[in-house]
Amino acid sequence: MTAMDHSAHQTSTAQDHSAHAGHAGHQMGPVTWGAAAKATLHCLTGCAIGEILGMVIGTALMWGNVQTMILAITLAFIFGYSFTLFAVRRAGLDWKSAIKVALAADTVSIAVMELVDNGIIALTPGAMDAHLSDALFWTALLGGFAVAFVITTPVNKWMIGRGKGHAVVHAYH
């Protein structure tokens, strides 16, 4: 192999590797904080919609704290996954593949977010018994979302840098 052939082969190999870097299991390299924040905000939006809806429904049905929190967390996962699911479906994936991508992309991010957010609500004195019309309820909830965002962003940055989490979606953008 000549030096020119070797150089062309290295360039081709590098291009092939970079074209597949977004696939699960491949190292992606440096990831910006902006990309990690965007992925986290994507998950946070779905989580917030689901969680608030669950709390409103549970409160309207006069359920207890445990039942309401279970509904809120369940809806947070459903809405969190749905944002990714519908985006990759629009990109042409079949339902089975789209569900696999959504689960791979968002499970850890949503789980960390829900653990942090609900932990803050549970640990804030009086927040679990506050009503939707109480400032304490909204302060604890929004504060929980803010802290969850701050904690989950580095997790997403680490995962994306390793070709996992939200990185699996990039192949379909």
mmCIF file with all atom_site columns, N, CA and C in Angstrom, residues 33-99:
data_model
loop_
_atom_site.group_PDB
_atom_site.id
_atom_site.type_symbol
_atom_site.label_atom_id
_atom_site.label_alt_id
_atom_site.label_comp_id
_atom_site.label_asym_id
_atom_site.label_entity_id
_atom_site.label_seq_id
_atom_site.pdbx_PDB_ins_code
_atom_site.Cartn_x
_atom_site.Cartn_y
_atom_site.Cartn_z
_atom_site.occupancy
_atom_site.B_iso_or_equiv
_atom_site.pdbx_formal_charge
_atom_site.auth_seq_id
_atom_site.auth_comp_id
_atom_site.auth_asym_id
_atom_site.auth_atom_id
_atom_site.pdbx_PDB_model_num
ATOM 1   N N  . TRP A 1 33 ? -21.504 21.313 26.851 1.00 0.00 ? 33 TRP A N  1
ATOM 2   C CA . TRP A 1 33 ? -22.496 21.475 27.915 1.00 0.00 ? 33 TRP A CA 1
ATOM 3   C C  . TRP A 1 33 ? -23.828 21.900 27.319 1.00 0.00 ? 33 TRP A C  1
ATOM 4   N N  . GLY A 1 34 ? -23.774 22.653 26.226 1.00 0.00 ? 34 GLY A N  1
ATOM 5   C CA . GLY A 1 34 ? -25.012 23.082 25.564 1.00 0.00 ? 34 GLY A CA 1
ATOM 6   C C  . GLY A 1 34 ? -25.809 21.902 25.031 1.00 0.00 ? 34 GLY A C  1
ATOM 7   N N  . ALA A 1 35 ? -25.113 20.925 24.433 1.00 0.00 ? 35 ALA A N  1
ATOM 8   C CA . ALA A 1 35 ? -25.792 19.730 23.918 1.00 0.00 ? 35 ALA A CA 1
ATOM 9   C C  . ALA A 1 35 ? -26.390 18.926 25.068 1.00 0.00 ? 35 ALA A C  1
ATOM 10  N N  . ALA A 1 36 ? -25.647 18.815 26.165 1.00 0.00 ? 36 ALA A N  1
ATOM 11  C CA . ALA A 1 36 ? -26.151 18.080 27.332 1.00 0.00 ? 36 ALA A CA 1
ATOM 12  C C  . ALA A 1 36 ? -27.347 18.799 27.945 1.00 0.00 ? 36 ALA A C  1
ATOM 13  N N  . ALA A 1 37 ? -27.275 20.126 28.015 1.00 0.00 ? 37 ALA A N  1
ATOM 14  C CA . ALA A 1 37 ? -28.392 20.900 28.569 1.00 0.00 ? 37 ALA A CA 1
ATOM 15  C C  . ALA A 1 37 ? -29.629 20.777 27.686 1.00 0.00 ? 37 ALA A C  1
ATOM 16  N N  . LYS A 1 38 ? -29.418 20.768 26.373 1.00 0.00 ? 38 LYS A N  1
ATOM 17  C CA . LYS A 1 38 ? -30.547 20.629 25.448 1.00 0.00 ? 38 LYS A CA 1
ATOM 18  C C  . LYS A 1 38 ? -31.233 19.267 25.618 1.00 0.00 ? 38 LYS A C  1
ATOM 19  N N  . ALA A 1 39 ? -30.435 18.208 25.745 1.00 0.00 ? 39 ALA A N  1
ATOM 20  C CA . ALA A 1 39 ? -30.990 16.861 25.962 1.00 0.00 ? 39 ALA A CA 1
ATOM 21  C C  . ALA A 1 39 ? -31.740 16.804 27.292 1.00 0.00 ? 39 ALA A C  1
ATOM 22  N N  . THR A 1 40 ? -31.173 17.435 28.316 1.00 0.00 ? 40 THR A N  1
ATOM 23  C CA . THR A 1 40 ? -31.804 17.444 29.637 1.00 0.00 ? 40 THR A CA 1
ATOM 24  C C  . THR A 1 40 ? -33.096 18.243 29.606 1.00 0.00 ? 40 THR A C  1
ATOM 25  N N  . LEU A 1 41 ? -33.087 19.370 28.933 1.00 0.00 ? 41 LEU A N  1
ATOM 26  C CA . LEU A 1 41 ? -34.295 20.183 28.827 1.00 0.00 ? 41 LEU A CA 1
ATOM 27  C C  . LEU A 1 41 ? -35.393 19.433 28.087 1.00 0.00 ? 41 LEU A C  1
ATOM 28  N N  . HIS A 1 42 ? -35.003 18.666 27.081 1.00 0.00 ? 42 HIS A N  1
ATOM 29  C CA . HIS A 1 42 ? -35.939 17.841 26.329 1.00 0.00 ? 42 HIS A CA 1
ATOM 30  C C  . HIS A 1 42 ? -36.650 16.867 27.274 1.00 0.00 ? 42 HIS A C  1
ATOM 31  N N  . CYS A 1 43 ? -35.862 16.175 28.094 1.00 0.00 ? 43 CYS A N  1
ATOM 32  C CA . CYS A 1 43 ? -36.441 15.229 29.055 1.00 0.00 ? 43 CYS A CA 1
ATOM 33  C C  . CYS A 1 43 ? -37.248 15.949 30.128 1.00 0.00 ? 43 CYS A C  1
ATOM 34  N N  . LEU A 1 44 ? -36.717 17.063 30.610 1.00 0.00 ? 44 LEU A N  1
ATOM 35  C CA . LEU A 1 44 ? -37.392 17.815 31.667 1.00 0.00 ? 44 LEU A CA 1
ATOM 36  C C  . LEU A 1 44 ? -38.761 18.303 31.213 1.00 0.00 ? 44 LEU A C  1
ATOM 37  N N  . THR A 1 45 ? -38.885 18.702 29.977 1.00 0.00 ? 45 THR A N  1
ATOM 38  C CA . THR A 1 45 ? -40.169 19.182 29.465 1.00 0.00 ? 45 THR A CA 1
ATOM 39  C C  . THR A 1 45 ? -41.228 18.080 29.539 1.00 0.00 ? 45 THR A C  1
ATOM 40  N N  . GLY A 1 46 ? -40.892 16.905 29.044 1.00 0.00 ? 46 GLY A N  1
ATOM 41  C CA . GLY A 1 46 ? -41.825 15.785 29.112 1.00 0.00 ? 46 GLY A CA 1
ATOM 42  C C  . GLY A 1 46 ? -42.140 15.395 30.542 1.00 0.00 ? 46 GLY A C  1
ATOM 43  N N  . CYS A 1 47 ? -41.107 15.353 31.384 1.00 0.00 ? 47 CYS A N  1
ATOM 44  C CA . CYS A 1 47 ? -41.305 15.000 32.795 1.00 0.00 ? 47 CYS A CA 1
ATOM 45  C C  . CYS A 1 47 ? -42.218 15.996 33.496 1.00 0.00 ? 47 CYS A C  1
ATOM 46  N N  . ALA A 1 48 ? -41.964 17.271 33.251 1.00 0.00 ? 48 ALA A N  1
ATOM 47  C CA . ALA A 1 48 ? -42.754 18.307 33.912 1.00 0.00 ? 48 ALA A CA 1
ATOM 48  C C  . ALA A 1 48 ? -44.226 18.230 33.502 1.00 0.00 ? 48 ALA A C  1
ATOM 49  N N  . ILE A 1 49 ? -44.481 18.055 32.227 1.00 0.00 ? 49 ILE A N  1
ATOM 50  C CA . ILE A 1 49 ? -45.865 17.940 31.756 1.00 0.00 ? 49 ILE A CA 1
ATOM 51  C C  . ILE A 1 49 ? -46.549 16.747 32.428 1.00 0.00 ? 49 ILE A C  1
ATOM 52  N N  . GLY A 1 50 ? -45.900 15.597 32.392 1.00 0.00 ? 50 GLY A N  1
ATOM 53  C CA . GLY A 1 50 ? -46.484 14.396 32.986 1.00 0.00 ? 50 GLY A CA 1
ATOM 54  C C  . GLY A 1 50 ? -46.658 14.505 34.483 1.00 0.00 ? 50 GLY A C  1
ATOM 55  N N  . GLU A 1 51 ? -45.653 15.036 35.151 1.00 0.00 ? 51 GLU A N  1
ATOM 56  C CA . GLU A 1 51 ? -45.719 15.132 36.603 1.00 0.00 ? 51 GLU A CA 1
ATOM 57  C C  . GLU A 1 51 ? -46.789 16.113 37.066 1.00 0.00 ? 51 GLU A C  1
ATOM 58  N N  . ILE A 1 52 ? -46.857 17.262 36.446 1.00 0.00 ? 52 ILE A N  1
ATOM 59  C CA . ILE A 1 52 ? -47.882 18.243 36.826 1.00 0.00 ? 52 ILE A CA 1
ATOM 60  C C  . ILE A 1 52 ? -49.275 17.696 36.525 1.00 0.00 ? 52 ILE A C  1
ATOM 61  N N  . LEU A 1 53 ? -49.440 17.077 35.364 1.00 0.00 ? 53 LEU A N  1
ATOM 62  C CA . LEU A 1 53 ? -50.730 16.485 35.020 1.00 0.00 ? 53 LEU A CA 1
ATOM 63  C C  . LEU A 1 53 ? -51.123 15.411 36.039 1.00 0.00 ? 53 LEU A C  1
ATOM 64  N N  . GLY A 1 54 ? -50.184 14.569 36.425 1.00 0.00 ? 54 GLY A N  1
ATOM 65  C CA . GLY A 1 54 ? -50.460 13.540 37.423 1.00 0.00 ? 54 GLY A CA 1
ATOM 66  C C  . GLY A 1 54 ? -50.869 14.124 38.758 1.00 0.00 ? 54 GLY A C  1
ATOM 67  N N  . MET A 1 55 ? -50.212 15.190 39.162 1.00 0.00 ? 55 MET A N  1
ATOM 68  C CA . MET A 1 55 ? -50.557 15.823 40.440 1.00 0.00 ? 55 MET A CA 1
ATOM 69  C C  . MET A 1 55 ? -51.926 16.490 40.381 1.00 0.00 ? 55 MET A C  1
ATOM 70  N N  . VAL A 1 56 ? -52.231 17.103 39.253 1.00 0.00 ? 56 VAL A N  1
ATOM 71  C CA . VAL A 1 56 ? -53.552 17.726 39.085 1.00 0.00 ? 56 VAL A CA 1
ATOM 72  C C  . VAL A 1 56 ? -54.646 16.659 39.113 1.00 0.00 ? 56 VAL A C  1
ATOM 73  N N  . ILE A 1 57 ? -54.438 15.559 38.389 1.00 0.00 ? 57 ILE A N  1
ATOM 74  C CA . ILE A 1 57 ? -55.436 14.483 38.353 1.00 0.00 ? 57 ILE A CA 1
ATOM 75  C C  . ILE A 1 57 ? -55.601 13.862 39.739 1.00 0.00 ? 57 ILE A C  1
ATOM 76  N N  . GLY A 1 58 ? -54.478 13.538 40.383 1.00 0.00 ? 58 GLY A N  1
ATOM 77  C CA . GLY A 1 58 ? -54.540 12.944 41.723 1.00 0.00 ? 58 GLY A CA 1
ATOM 78  C C  . GLY A 1 58 ? -55.224 13.845 42.721 1.00 0.00 ? 58 GLY A C  1
ATOM 79  N N  . THR A 1 59 ? -54.947 15.137 42.649 1.00 0.00 ? 59 THR A N  1
ATOM 80  C CA . THR A 1 59 ? -55.583 16.095 43.554 1.00 0.00 ? 59 THR A CA 1
ATOM 81  C C  . THR A 1 59 ? -57.076 16.208 43.249 1.00 0.00 ? 59 THR A C  1
ATOM 82  N N  . ALA A 1 60 ? -57.421 16.283 41.967 1.00 0.00 ? 60 ALA A N  1
ATOM 83  C CA . ALA A 1 60 ? -58.834 16.394 41.580 1.00 0.00 ? 60 ALA A CA 1
ATOM 84  C C  . ALA A 1 60 ? -59.634 15.167 42.023 1.00 0.00 ? 60 ALA A C  1
ATOM 85  N N  . LEU A 1 61 ? -58.999 13.998 42.001 1.00 0.00 ? 61 LEU A N  1
ATOM 86  C CA . LEU A 1 61 ? -59.671 12.762 42.415 1.00 0.00 ? 61 LEU A CA 1
ATOM 87  C C  . LEU A 1 61 ? -59.565 12.533 43.927 1.00 0.00 ? 61 LEU A C  1
ATOM 88  N N  . MET A 1 62 ? -58.905 13.468 44.616 1.00 0.00 ? 62 MET A N  1
ATOM 89  C CA . MET A 1 62 ? -58.707 13.430 46.062 1.00 0.00 ? 62 MET A CA 1
ATOM 90  C C  . MET A 1 62 ? -57.974 12.158 46.511 1.00 0.00 ? 62 MET A C  1
ATOM 91  N N  . TRP A 1 63 ? -56.981 11.757 45.712 1.00 0.00 ? 63 TRP A N  1
ATOM 92  C CA . TRP A 1 63 ? -56.151 10.611 46.055 1.00 0.00 ? 63 TRP A CA 1
ATOM 93  C C  . TRP A 1 63 ? -55.153 11.021 47.133 1.00 0.00 ? 63 TRP A C  1
ATOM 94  N N  . GLY A 1 64 ? -54.571 10.051 47.784 1.00 0.00 ? 64 GLY A N  1
ATOM 95  C CA . GLY A 1 64 ? -53.522 10.292 48.766 1.00 0.00 ? 64 GLY A CA 1
ATOM 96  C C  . GLY A 1 64 ? -52.206 10.626 48.079 1.00 0.00 ? 64 GLY A C  1
ATOM 97  N N  . ASN A 1 65 ? -51.229 10.980 48.891 1.00 0.00 ? 65 ASN A N  1
ATOM 98  C CA . ASN A 1 65 ? -49.923 11.377 48.363 1.00 0.00 ? 65 ASN A CA 1
ATOM 99  C C  . ASN A 1 65 ? -49.237 10.266 47.572 1.00 0.00 ? 65 ASN A C  1
ATOM 100 N N  . VAL A 1 66 ? -49.280 9.044  48.073 1.00 0.00 ? 66 VAL A N  1
ATOM 101 C CA . VAL A 1 66 ? -48.577 7.935  47.422 1.00 0.00 ? 66 VAL A CA 1
ATOM 102 C C  . VAL A 1 66 ? -49.184 7.654  46.047 1.00 0.00 ? 66 VAL A C  1
ATOM 103 N N  . GLN A 1 67 ? -50.504 7.552  45.975 1.00 0.00 ? 67 GLN A N  1
ATOM 104 C CA . GLN A 1 67 ? -51.163 7.279  44.692 1.00 0.00 ? 67 GLN A CA 1
ATOM 105 C C  . GLN A 1 67 ? -50.917 8.406  43.694 1.00 0.00 ? 67 GLN A C  1
ATOM 106 N N  . THR A 1 68 ? -50.996 9.627  44.175 1.00 0.00 ? 68 THR A N  1
ATOM 107 C CA . THR A 1 68 ? -50.774 10.778 43.303 1.00 0.00 ? 68 THR A CA 1
ATOM 108 C C  . THR A 1 68 ? -49.338 10.805 42.789 1.00 0.00 ? 68 THR A C  1
ATOM 109 N N  . MET A 1 69 ? -48.386 10.514 43.663 1.00 0.00 ? 69 MET A N  1
ATOM 110 C CA . MET A 1 69 ? -46.977 10.528 43.251 1.00 0.00 ? 69 MET A CA 1
ATOM 111 C C  . MET A 1 69 ? -46.713 9.404  42.243 1.00 0.00 ? 69 MET A C  1
ATOM 112 N N  . ILE A 1 70 ? -47.292 8.240  42.452 1.00 0.00 ? 70 ILE A N  1
ATOM 113 C CA . ILE A 1 70 ? -47.107 7.131  41.498 1.00 0.00 ? 70 ILE A CA 1
ATOM 114 C C  . ILE A 1 70 ? -47.667 7.519  40.133 1.00 0.00 ? 70 ILE A C  1
ATOM 115 N N  . LEU A 1 71 ? -48.857 8.112  40.110 1.00 0.00 ? 71 LEU A N  1
ATOM 116 C CA . LEU A 1 71 ? -49.443 8.565  38.844 1.00 0.00 ? 71 LEU A CA 1
ATOM 117 C C  . LEU A 1 71 ? -48.555 9.628  38.192 1.00 0.00 ? 71 LEU A C  1
ATOM 118 N N  . ALA A 1 72 ? -48.090 10.590 38.981 1.00 0.00 ? 72 ALA A N  1
ATOM 119 C CA . ALA A 1 72 ? -47.256 11.671 38.447 1.00 0.00 ? 72 ALA A CA 1
ATOM 120 C C  . ALA A 1 72 ? -45.955 11.136 37.855 1.00 0.00 ? 72 ALA A C  1
ATOM 121 N N  . ILE A 1 73 ? -45.319 10.202 38.533 1.00 0.00 ? 73 ILE A N  1
ATOM 122 C CA . ILE A 1 73 ? -44.062 9.624  38.036 1.00 0.00 ? 73 ILE A CA 1
ATOM 123 C C  . ILE A 1 73 ? -44.325 8.803  36.775 1.00 0.00 ? 73 ILE A C  1
ATOM 124 N N  . THR A 1 74 ? -45.397 8.031  36.778 1.00 0.00 ? 74 THR A N  1
ATOM 125 C CA . THR A 1 74 ? -45.751 7.232  35.596 1.00 0.00 ? 74 THR A CA 1
ATOM 126 C C  . THR A 1 74 ? -45.987 8.131  34.390 1.00 0.00 ? 74 THR A C  1
ATOM 127 N N  . LEU A 1 75 ? -46.761 9.194  34.587 1.00 0.00 ? 75 LEU A N  1
ATOM 128 C CA . LEU A 1 75 ? -47.023 10.120 33.474 1.00 0.00 ? 75 LEU A CA 1
ATOM 129 C C  . LEU A 1 75 ? -45.758 10.870 33.054 1.00 0.00 ? 75 LEU A C  1
ATOM 130 N N  . ALA A 1 76 ? -44.860 11.144 33.990 1.00 0.00 ? 76 ALA A N  1
ATOM 131 C CA . ALA A 1 76 ? -43.589 11.798 33.646 1.00 0.00 ? 76 ALA A CA 1
ATOM 132 C C  . ALA A 1 76 ? -42.795 10.915 32.688 1.00 0.00 ? 76 ALA A C  1
ATOM 133 N N  . PHE A 1 77 ? -42.738 9.614  32.975 1.00 0.00 ? 77 PHE A N  1
ATOM 134 C CA . PHE A 1 77 ? -42.038 8.700  32.068 1.00 0.00 ? 77 PHE A CA 1
ATOM 135 C C  . PHE A 1 77 ? -42.748 8.615  30.720 1.00 0.00 ? 77 PHE A C  1
ATOM 136 N N  . ILE A 1 78 ? -44.070 8.509  30.734 1.00 0.00 ? 78 ILE A N  1
ATOM 137 C CA . ILE A 1 78 ? -44.830 8.397  29.483 1.00 0.00 ? 78 ILE A CA 1
ATOM 138 C C  . ILE A 1 78 ? -44.624 9.631  28.610 1.00 0.00 ? 78 ILE A C  1
ATOM 139 N N  . PHE A 1 79 ? -44.768 10.818 29.190 1.00 0.00 ? 79 PHE A N  1
ATOM 140 C CA . PHE A 1 79 ? -44.582 12.039 28.402 1.00 0.00 ? 79 PHE A CA 1
ATOM 141 C C  . PHE A 1 79 ? -43.116 12.226 28.022 1.00 0.00 ? 79 PHE A C  1
ATOM 142 N N  . GLY A 1 80 ? -42.197 11.894 28.924 1.00 0.00 ? 80 GLY A N  1
ATOM 143 C CA . GLY A 1 80 ? -40.769 11.999 28.610 1.00 0.00 ? 80 GLY A CA 1
ATOM 144 C C  . GLY A 1 80 ? -40.393 11.122 27.427 1.00 0.00 ? 80 GLY A C  1
ATOM 145 N N  . TYR A 1 81 ? -40.855 9.872  27.433 1.00 0.00 ? 81 TYR A N  1
ATOM 146 C CA . TYR A 1 81 ? -40.590 8.968  26.315 1.00 0.00 ? 81 TYR A CA 1
ATOM 147 C C  . TYR A 1 81 ? -41.298 9.418  25.041 1.00 0.00 ? 81 TYR A C  1
ATOM 148 N N  . SER A 1 82 ? -42.505 9.949  25.176 1.00 0.00 ? 82 SER A N  1
ATOM 149 C CA . SER A 1 82 ? -43.298 10.280 23.984 1.00 0.00 ? 82 SER A CA 1
ATOM 150 C C  . SER A 1 82 ? -42.640 11.358 23.132 1.00 0.00 ? 82 SER A C  1
ATOM 151 N N  . PHE A 1 83 ? -41.947 12.308 23.744 1.00 0.00 ? 83 PHE A N  1
ATOM 152 C CA . PHE A 1 83 ? -41.278 13.350 22.962 1.00 0.00 ? 83 PHE A CA 1
ATOM 153 C C  . PHE A 1 83 ? -40.268 12.730 22.006 1.00 0.00 ? 83 PHE A C  1
ATOM 154 N N  . THR A 1 84 ? -39.467 11.799 22.512 1.00 0.00 ? 84 THR A N  1
ATOM 155 C CA . THR A 1 84 ? -38.477 11.124 21.664 1.00 0.00 ? 84 THR A CA 1
ATOM 156 C C  . THR A 1 84 ? -39.155 10.170 20.700 1.00 0.00 ? 84 THR A C  1
ATOM 157 N N  . LEU A 1 85 ? -40.119 9.424  21.188 1.00 0.00 ? 85 LEU A N  1
ATOM 158 C CA . LEU A 1 85 ? -40.822 8.430  20.372 1.00 0.00 ? 85 LEU A CA 1
ATOM 159 C C  . LEU A 1 85 ? -41.411 9.057  19.112 1.00 0.00 ? 85 LEU A C  1
ATOM 160 N N  . PHE A 1 86 ? -42.125 10.147 19.272 1.00 0.00 ? 86 PHE A N  1
ATOM 161 C CA . PHE A 1 86 ? -42.763 10.769 18.114 1.00 0.00 ? 86 PHE A CA 1
ATOM 162 C C  . PHE A 1 86 ? -41.750 11.436 17.185 1.00 0.00 ? 86 PHE A C  1
ATOM 163 N N  . ALA A 1 87 ? -40.653 11.932 17.742 1.00 0.00 ? 87 ALA A N  1
ATOM 164 C CA . ALA A 1 87 ? -39.618 12.535 16.901 1.00 0.00 ? 87 ALA A CA 1
ATOM 165 C C  . ALA A 1 87 ? -38.957 11.481 16.001 1.00 0.00 ? 87 ALA A C  1
ATOM 166 N N  . VAL A 1 88 ? -38.637 10.325 16.558 1.00 0.00 ? 88 VAL A N  1
ATOM 167 C CA . VAL A 1 88 ? -37.986 9.306  15.737 1.00 0.00 ? 88 VAL A CA 1
ATOM 168 C C  . VAL A 1 88 ? -38.979 8.598  14.818 1.00 0.00 ? 88 VAL A C  1
ATOM 169 N N  . ARG A 1 89 ? -40.242 8.590  15.183 1.00 0.00 ? 89 ARG A N  1
ATOM 170 C CA . ARG A 1 89 ? -41.267 8.061  14.264 1.00 0.00 ? 89 ARG A CA 1
ATOM 171 C C  . ARG A 1 89 ? -41.379 8.971  13.035 1.00 0.00 ? 89 ARG A C  1
ATOM 172 N N  . ARG A 1 90 ? -41.343 10.286 13.269 1.00 0.00 ? 90 ARG A N  1
ATOM 173 C CA . ARG A 1 90 ? -41.376 11.240 12.144 1.00 0.00 ? 90 ARG A CA 1
ATOM 174 C C  . ARG A 1 90 ? -40.159 11.063 11.247 1.00 0.00 ? 90 ARG A C  1
ATOM 175 N N  . ALA A 1 91 ? -39.060 10.605 11.828 1.00 0.00 ? 91 ALA A N  1
ATOM 176 C CA . ALA A 1 91 ? -37.838 10.379 11.049 1.00 0.00 ? 91 ALA A CA 1
ATOM 177 C C  . ALA A 1 91 ? -37.903 9.072  10.259 1.00 0.00 ? 91 ALA A C  1
ATOM 178 N N  . GLY A 1 92 ? -38.973 8.296  10.440 1.00 0.00 ? 92 GLY A N  1
ATOM 179 C CA . GLY A 1 92 ? -39.172 7.105  9.626  1.00 0.00 ? 92 GLY A CA 1
ATOM 180 C C  . GLY A 1 92 ? -39.018 5.763  10.321 1.00 0.00 ? 92 GLY A C  1
ATOM 181 N N  . LEU A 1 93 ? -38.737 5.746  11.615 1.00 0.00 ? 93 LEU A N  1
ATOM 182 C CA . LEU A 1 93 ? -38.591 4.475  12.312 1.00 0.00 ? 93 LEU A CA 1
ATOM 183 C C  . LEU A 1 93 ? -39.946 3.803  12.521 1.00 0.00 ? 93 LEU A C  1
ATOM 184 N N  . ASP A 1 94 ? -39.938 2.474  12.472 1.00 0.00 ? 94 ASP A N  1
ATOM 185 C CA . ASP A 1 94 ? -41.154 1.725  12.799 1.00 0.00 ? 94 ASP A CA 1
ATOM 186 C C  . ASP A 1 94 ? -41.374 1.813  14.311 1.00 0.00 ? 94 ASP A C  1
ATOM 187 N N  . TRP A 1 95 ? -42.575 1.420  14.769 1.00 0.00 ? 95 TRP A N  1
ATOM 188 C CA . TRP A 1 95 ? -42.925 1.563  16.186 1.00 0.00 ? 95 TRP A CA 1
ATOM 189 C C  . TRP A 1 95 ? -41.961 0.803  17.097 1.00 0.00 ? 95 TRP A C  1
ATOM 190 N N  . LYS A 1 96 ? -41.638 -0.431 16.761 1.00 0.00 ? 96 LYS A N  1
ATOM 191 C CA . LYS A 1 96 ? -40.774 -1.242 17.622 1.00 0.00 ? 96 LYS A CA 1
ATOM 192 C C  . LYS A 1 96 ? -39.396 -0.591 17.773 1.00 0.00 ? 96 LYS A C  1
ATOM 193 N N  . SER A 1 97 ? -38.811 -0.170 16.677 1.00 0.00 ? 97 SER A N  1
ATOM 194 C CA . SER A 1 97 ? -37.496 0.482  16.716 1.00 0.00 ? 97 SER A CA 1
ATOM 195 C C  . SER A 1 97 ? -37.573 1.814  17.451 1.00 0.00 ? 97 SER A C  1
ATOM 196 N N  . ALA A 1 98 ? -38.651 2.562  17.211 1.00 0.00 ? 98 ALA A N  1
ATOM 197 C CA . ALA A 1 98 ? -38.815 3.867  17.864 1.00 0.00 ? 98 ALA A CA 1
ATOM 198 C C  . ALA A 1 98 ? -38.923 3.711  19.381 1.00 0.00 ? 98 ALA A C  1
ATOM 199 N N  . ILE A 1 99 ? -39.632 2.698  19.831 1.00 0.00 ? 99 ILE A N  1
ATOM 200 C CA . ILE A 1 99 ? -39.760 2.451  21.271 1.00 0.00 ? 99 ILE A CA 1
ATOM 201 C C  . ILE A 1 99 ? -38.399 2.099  21.865 1.00 0.00 ? 99 ILE A C  1
#
